[in-house]
């Protein structure tokens, strides 16, 4: 089982080459921003024409591990993968690990957000104030070609809005307002999202363990 790999807390040295093991351009941009202070040479899965592994895991963690290990082995470099998604309370955690799949093969998030809004409506979720409870979760896995891995998880809680607002960010960002905020992630400047996001929280744990802190 993937998650039986022993955590190794192996440090990434400054200047090292690292694969951002994702085919999602929004994630590549956010991971590059988060990694910017660490003087790493970041290559994307697209730069290396890496194949997209099938996400057969049943949790964010197992999918992140599977994607990071696949990229590290093919590229023969350390690889950082992200598996993430939006969990909506009134939908019992859906779409969760299926968040990307709800957008269909063309990754149409206008349609995915519409489906989400409709399913929330069918469960009566829009009567919740200020909106239906939801959270984003991100699992980040740093894997090495020899199979060593470290995995970290971050969450941000908040509520959904309809209609979607803002054209920044990616995916479900225009529908999500984090607790204590008024803007959706789609309306926020990237730096503001990075201060509070699920991905940034997972990244802070990874930094402490593998990048020698900030
Ligand atoms: P890779 O597997 O290649 O990384 P993917 O888009 O398929 O790309 P996931 O399987 O982890 O990645 O799906 C995560 C989906 O969850 C993603 O496509 C978004 O729709 C959503 N998501 C994750 N983080 C998000 C964020 O910060 N803002 C908005 N939506 C997010």
XYZ file of N, CA and C in Angstrom, residues 9-174:
498
model
N 11.517 12.497 5.882
C 11.932 13.876 6.186
C 13.284 14.175 5.535
N 13.442 13.729 4.292
C 14.714 13.962 3.598
C 14.732 15.407 3.109
N 15.764 16.170 3.448
C 15.754 17.576 3.051
C 16.030 17.775 1.570
N 15.406 18.792 1.006
C 15.696 19.221 -0.367
C 16.726 20.329 -0.265
N 17.849 20.142 -0.907
C 18.909 21.161 -0.823
C 18.560 22.347 -1.720
N 18.999 23.531 -1.323
C 18.827 24.712 -2.185
C 19.492 24.470 -3.531
N 18.862 24.934 -4.593
C 19.424 24.761 -5.936
C 19.024 23.443 -6.589
N 18.394 22.528 -5.816
C 18.040 21.216 -6.368
C 16.972 21.355 -7.457
N 16.931 20.372 -8.358
C 15.862 20.334 -9.352
C 14.686 19.567 -8.751
N 13.486 20.106 -8.969
C 12.284 19.517 -8.396
C 11.187 19.512 -9.456
N 10.474 18.394 -9.559
C 9.352 18.329 -10.503
C 8.061 18.710 -9.786
N 7.331 19.675 -10.322
C 5.973 19.960 -9.842
C 5.069 18.972 -10.586
N 4.735 17.871 -9.905
C 4.110 16.727 -10.571
C 2.601 16.924 -10.708
N 2.223 17.916 -11.504
C 0.809 18.179 -11.737
C 0.603 18.648 -13.169
N -0.551 18.298 -13.716
C -0.903 18.758 -15.063
C -1.902 19.916 -14.992
N -2.131 20.427 -13.798
C -3.089 21.519 -13.597
C -2.297 22.842 -13.560
N -2.515 23.707 -14.560
C -1.729 24.943 -14.684
C -1.920 25.852 -13.464
N -3.123 25.853 -12.875
C -3.371 26.673 -11.679
C -2.510 26.209 -10.516
N -2.397 24.882 -10.355
C -1.552 24.358 -9.274
C -0.080 24.635 -9.547
N 0.360 24.493 -10.797
C 1.767 24.759 -11.121
C 2.098 26.187 -10.706
N 1.221 27.136 -11.049
C 1.472 28.543 -10.718
C 1.562 28.724 -9.199
N 0.623 28.107 -8.459
C 0.640 28.283 -6.999
C 1.861 27.612 -6.384
N 2.227 26.421 -6.871
C 3.402 25.740 -6.301
C 4.674 26.535 -6.608
N 4.766 27.117 -7.805
C 5.940 27.952 -8.131
C 6.019 29.149 -7.187
N 4.863 29.803 -6.930
C 4.852 30.952 -5.998
C 5.331 30.511 -4.614
N 4.803 29.373 -4.136
C 5.139 28.917 -2.785
C 6.608 28.509 -2.685
N 7.144 27.956 -3.781
C 8.535 27.469 -3.765
C 9.543 28.585 -4.056
N 9.057 29.753 -4.492
C 9.957 30.827 -4.961
C 11.075 31.175 -3.971
N 10.792 31.233 -2.646
C 11.886 31.626 -1.735
C 12.977 30.563 -1.585
N 12.820 29.392 -2.147
C 13.749 28.285 -1.825
C 14.810 28.011 -2.879
N 14.934 28.884 -3.879
C 15.984 28.754 -4.904
C 16.063 27.344 -5.482
N 14.908 26.755 -5.772
C 14.909 25.436 -6.417
C 14.674 25.642 -7.905
N 15.094 24.687 -8.690
C 14.814 24.767 -10.112
C 13.576 23.898 -10.369
N 12.430 24.559 -10.589
C 11.152 23.826 -10.651
C 10.773 23.529 -12.101
N 10.592 22.234 -12.386
C 10.159 21.792 -13.714
C 8.733 21.279 -13.586
N 7.890 21.567 -14.574
C 6.515 21.055 -14.465
C 6.402 19.721 -15.202
N 5.307 19.004 -14.906
C 5.050 17.725 -15.587
C 4.973 17.963 -17.094
N 4.434 19.127 -17.496
C 4.328 19.442 -18.927
C 5.715 19.658 -19.525
N 6.612 20.378 -18.795
C 7.983 20.593 -19.300
C 8.637 19.260 -19.643
N 8.352 18.234 -18.823
C 9.018 16.938 -18.984
C 8.156 15.927 -19.739
N 6.991 16.377 -20.234
C 6.024 15.490 -20.933
C 5.743 14.226 -20.123
N 5.529 14.394 -18.834
C 5.261 13.220 -17.986
C 3.849 12.716 -18.223
N 3.647 11.398 -18.193
C 2.288 10.876 -18.342
C 1.450 11.227 -17.106
N 0.123 11.274 -17.285
C -0.770 11.598 -16.165
C -1.247 10.277 -15.553
N -0.797 9.933 -14.332
C -1.203 8.639 -13.777
C -2.688 8.622 -13.429
N -3.289 7.439 -13.459
C -4.692 7.310 -13.075
C -4.793 7.454 -11.560
N -5.772 8.242 -11.097
C -5.892 8.484 -9.655
C -6.774 7.410 -9.044
N -6.147 6.292 -8.645
C -6.908 5.144 -8.153
C -7.042 5.148 -6.636
N -6.453 6.133 -5.959
C -6.501 6.179 -4.495
C -7.892 6.531 -3.987
N -8.093 6.275 -2.680
C -9.395 6.573 -2.077
C -9.301 7.755 -1.115
N -8.153 8.427 -1.100
C -8.000 9.619 -0.240
C -7.073 10.599 -0.950
N -7.092 11.858 -0.482
C -6.184 12.864 -1.041
C -4.732 12.386 -0.872
N -4.435 11.832 0.296
C -3.066 11.411 0.600
C -2.580 10.327 -0.355
N -3.397 9.286 -0.540
C -2.918 8.185 -1.398
C -2.784 8.661 -2.843
N -3.668 9.542 -3.298
C -3.541 10.046 -4.676
C -2.304 10.935 -4.831
N -2.003 11.755 -3.825
C -0.803 12.610 -3.907
C 0.442 11.723 -3.956
N 0.448 10.664 -3.142
C 1.614 9.770 -3.103
C 1.803 9.060 -4.438
N 0.696 8.591 -4.975
C 0.757 7.887 -6.264
C 1.288 8.799 -7.379
N 0.832 10.059 -7.395
C 1.265 10.983 -8.462
C 2.732 11.376 -8.268
N 3.143 11.625 -7.017
C 4.525 12.050 -6.765
C 5.502 10.910 -7.073
N 5.161 9.690 -6.637
C 6.068 8.552 -6.879
C 6.206 8.269 -8.372
N 5.088 8.340 -9.104
C 5.131 8.072 -10.545
C 6.053 9.084 -11.222
N 5.930 10.363 -10.872
C 6.752 11.401 -11.510
C 8.217 11.259 -11.105
N 8.486 10.998 -9.821
C 9.877 10.888 -9.353
C 10.586 9.748 -10.068
N 9.855 8.646 -10.268
C 10.496 7.480 -10.901
C 10.787 7.743 -12.370
N 9.825 8.321 -13.093
C 10.034 8.570 -14.527
C 11.085 9.667 -14.735
N 10.994 10.751 -13.965
C 11.903 11.890 -14.168
C 13.266 11.669 -13.513
N 13.339 10.684 -12.599
C 14.572 10.442 -11.818
C 15.007 11.699 -11.066
N 13.993 12.376 -10.532
C 14.213 13.604 -9.747
C 13.215 13.609 -8.590
N 13.493 14.353 -7.523
C 12.450 14.517 -6.516
C 11.225 15.184 -7.144
N 10.048 14.786 -6.688
C 8.818 15.314 -7.291
C 7.822 15.681 -6.202
N 7.137 16.801 -6.424
C 6.131 17.282 -5.470
C 4.764 17.218 -6.151
N 3.860 16.407 -5.583
C 2.508 16.304 -6.147
C 1.497 16.854 -5.152
N 0.385 17.299 -5.702
C -0.715 17.853 -4.893
C -1.973 17.112 -5.269
N -2.676 16.568 -4.278
C -4.030 16.104 -4.557
C -4.949 16.892 -3.650
N -5.962 17.458 -4.229
C -6.760 18.417 -3.471
C -8.205 18.381 -3.935
N -9.059 19.096 -3.219
C -10.449 19.160 -3.634
C -11.299 19.895 -2.630
N -12.540 20.051 -3.013
C -13.522 20.792 -2.215
C -14.483 19.784 -1.590
N -14.682 19.888 -0.271
C -15.594 18.986 0.438
C -16.759 19.818 0.990
N -17.977 19.447 0.613
C -19.152 20.224 1.000
C -19.960 19.414 2.022
N -20.189 20.052 3.180
C -20.802 19.331 4.300
C -22.149 18.724 3.939
N -23.030 19.516 3.323
C -24.391 19.035 3.042
C -24.376 17.939 1.959
N -23.260 17.800 1.250
C -23.122 16.724 0.255
C -22.274 15.578 0.807
N -22.164 15.507 2.124
C -21.391 14.438 2.778
C -19.942 14.386 2.271
N -19.372 15.551 1.989
C -17.956 15.602 1.595
C -17.705 15.605 0.090
N -18.755 15.449 -0.726
C -18.577 15.516 -2.183
C -18.332 16.978 -2.575
N -17.644 17.244 -3.708
C -17.047 16.261 -4.616
C -15.738 15.647 -4.117
N -15.055 16.219 -3.103
C -13.883 15.598 -2.488
C -12.830 15.189 -3.506
N -12.408 13.922 -3.446
C -11.331 13.488 -4.364
C -11.806 13.454 -5.817
N -13.106 13.657 -6.027
C -13.630 13.679 -7.408
C -13.788 15.110 -7.938
N -13.204 16.099 -7.250
C -13.421 17.504 -7.615
C -13.046 17.790 -9.067
N -11.901 17.273 -9.527
C -11.504 17.522 -10.919
C -12.437 16.759 -11.863
N -12.814 15.537 -11.463
C -13.639 14.701 -12.360
C -15.037 15.294 -12.573
N -15.548 16.081 -11.612
C -16.853 16.737 -11.793
C -16.806 17.746 -12.937
N -15.603 18.168 -13.320
C -15.483 19.155 -14.405
C -15.399 18.478 -15.774
N -15.478 17.161 -15.810
C -15.499 16.426 -17.078
C -14.156 16.422 -17.778
N -14.085 15.726 -18.907
C -12.806 15.567 -19.605
C -12.219 16.890 -20.100
N -13.075 17.907 -20.334
C -12.536 19.190 -20.809
C -12.254 20.144 -19.640
N -12.413 19.632 -18.411
C -12.149 20.445 -17.210
C -12.897 21.778 -17.267
N -14.239 21.655 -17.417
C -15.085 22.841 -17.478
C -15.615 23.144 -16.068
N -14.962 24.106 -15.386
C -15.356 24.383 -13.998
C -16.605 25.239 -13.898
N -17.010 25.889 -15.006
C -18.315 26.553 -15.017
C -19.398 25.489 -14.796
N -19.268 24.385 -15.527
C -20.240 23.287 -15.393
C -20.136 22.611 -14.025
N -18.902 22.407 -13.564
C -18.711 21.744 -12.264
C -19.345 22.573 -11.149
N -19.174 23.910 -11.210
C -19.743 24.770 -10.161
C -21.263 24.766 -10.240
N -21.813 24.741 -11.470
C -23.275 24.685 -11.654
C -23.822 23.390 -11.044
N -23.127 22.259 -11.320
C -23.573 20.968 -10.762
C -23.554 21.007 -9.237
N -22.470 21.607 -8.699
C -22.345 21.715 -7.244
C -23.508 22.540 -6.679
N -23.772 23.674 -7.315
C -24.859 24.541 -6.839
C -26.189 23.788 -6.884
N -26.420 23.010 -7.957
C -27.685 22.280 -8.101
C -27.817 21.199 -7.031
N -26.705 20.470 -6.796
C -26.787 19.386 -5.798
C -27.000 19.960 -4.391
N -26.366 21.114 -4.112
C -26.567 21.765 -2.815
C -28.036 22.199 -2.693
N -28.605 22.713 -3.787
C -30.009 23.144 -3.775
C -30.929 21.967 -3.488
N -30.653 20.813 -4.140
C -31.499 19.626 -3.924
C -31.497 19.184 -2.475
N -30.396 19.449 -1.756
C -30.325 19.068 -0.329
C -30.762 20.221 0.587
N -31.236 21.321 0.008
C -31.690 22.466 0.818
C -30.558 23.262 1.436
N -29.325 23.090 0.919
C -28.142 23.693 1.545
C -28.049 25.194 1.425
N -28.756 25.786 0.444
C -28.612 27.240 0.269
C -29.348 28.034 1.337
N -30.117 27.338 2.213
C -30.770 28.100 3.299
C -29.786 28.366 4.441
N -28.657 27.674 4.438
C -27.643 27.917 5.481
C -27.098 29.337 5.348
N -26.862 30.010 6.467
C -26.292 31.369 6.457
C -24.902 31.360 7.068
N -23.885 32.020 6.499
C -23.957 32.824 5.268
C -23.960 31.986 3.988
N -23.753 30.679 4.091
C -23.782 29.812 2.917
C -23.429 28.402 3.360
N -23.587 27.426 2.477
C -23.295 26.036 2.851
C -21.831 25.847 3.278
N -21.624 25.143 4.378
C -20.256 24.928 4.894
C -19.459 24.033 3.942
N -18.187 24.374 3.773
C -17.318 23.606 2.870
C -15.875 23.800 3.300
N -15.017 22.923 2.836
C -13.578 23.143 3.023
C -12.803 22.627 1.828
N -11.693 23.300 1.573
C -10.711 22.782 0.621
C -9.695 21.975 1.423
N -9.249 20.869 0.856
C -8.149 20.082 1.445
C -7.077 19.882 0.388
N -5.815 19.947 0.807
C -4.703 19.621 -0.106
C -3.753 18.669 0.597
N -3.383 17.592 -0.097
C -2.291 16.722 0.370
C -1.116 16.965 -0.558
N 0.026 17.282 0.024
C 1.251 17.478 -0.764
C 2.195 16.338 -0.442
N 2.705 15.687 -1.481
C 3.659 14.599 -1.274
C 4.964 14.912 -1.997
N 6.056 14.836 -1.246
C 7.397 14.949 -1.835
C 7.951 13.531 -1.932
N 8.214 13.082 -3.168
C 8.708 11.708 -3.374
C 10.065 11.747 -4.056
N 10.846 10.702 -3.823
C 12.202 10.571 -4.384
C 12.238 9.348 -5.297
N 13.169 9.339 -6.250
C 13.226 8.215 -7.190
C 13.390 6.848 -6.508
N 13.989 6.817 -5.307
C 14.151 5.515 -4.629
C 12.901 5.099 -3.856
N 11.823 5.892 -3.947
C 10.550 5.498 -3.328
C 10.285 6.128 -1.972
N 11.230 6.905 -1.443
C 10.991 7.578 -0.158
C 9.966 8.690 -0.355
N 9.101 8.881 0.643
C 8.076 9.933 0.534
C 7.839 10.635 1.873
N 7.370 11.870 1.773
C 6.817 12.595 2.920
C 5.535 13.263 2.460
N 4.476 13.158 3.261
C 3.178 13.691 2.842
C 2.604 14.582 3.940
N 1.988 15.687 3.540
C 1.475 16.682 4.488
C 0.100 17.141 4.020
N -0.813 17.400 4.974
C -2.174 17.795 4.584
C -2.539 19.134 5.200
N -3.216 19.974 4.423
C -3.702 21.255 4.925
C -5.164 21.454 4.543
N -5.897 22.195 5.376
C -7.320 22.448 5.116
C -7.624 23.916 5.344
N -8.635 24.424 4.620
C -9.177 25.746 4.939
C -10.701 25.621 4.908
N -11.326 26.139 5.969
C -12.787 26.022 6.102
C -13.469 27.318 5.723
N -14.702 27.212 5.258
C -15.451 28.401 4.880
C -16.841 28.036 4.400
N -17.370 28.863 3.474
C -18.705 28.568 2.944
C -18.759 28.849 1.450
N -19.803 28.340 0.811
C -19.992 28.529 -0.632
C -20.887 29.727 -0.901
N -20.685 30.350 -2.084
C -21.596 31.411 -2.547
C -22.085 31.054 -3.948
N -23.240 31.597 -4.293
C -23.763 31.479 -5.655
C -24.448 32.780 -6.016
N -24.182 33.391 -7.148
C -23.318 32.910 -8.234
C -21.837 33.041 -7.909
N -20.983 32.384 -8.702
C -19.540 32.479 -8.505
C -19.073 33.914 -8.685
N -17.996 34.298 -7.965
C -17.478 35.676 -8.053
C -15.962 35.671 -8.250
N -15.488 36.401 -9.266
C -14.049 36.609 -9.462
C -13.474 35.714 -10.543
N -12.402 36.226 -11.147
C -11.774 35.456 -12.231
C -10.314 35.144 -11.945
N -9.919 35.257 -10.672
C -8.547 34.866 -10.307
C -8.576 33.412 -9.846
N -7.388 32.851 -9.585
C -7.327 31.485 -9.081
C -7.746 30.485 -10.138
N -8.328 29.366 -9.719
C -8.720 28.314 -10.645
C -9.795 27.450 -9.991
N -10.275 26.474 -10.750
C -11.212 25.488 -10.200
C -12.429 26.134 -9.543
N -12.699 25.742 -8.298
C -13.893 26.189 -7.565
C -13.656 27.494 -6.789
N -12.514 28.166 -7.018
C -12.189 29.380 -6.254
C -13.323 30.418 -6.234
N -14.016 30.663 -7.366
C -15.041 31.727 -7.352
C -16.260 31.413 -6.471
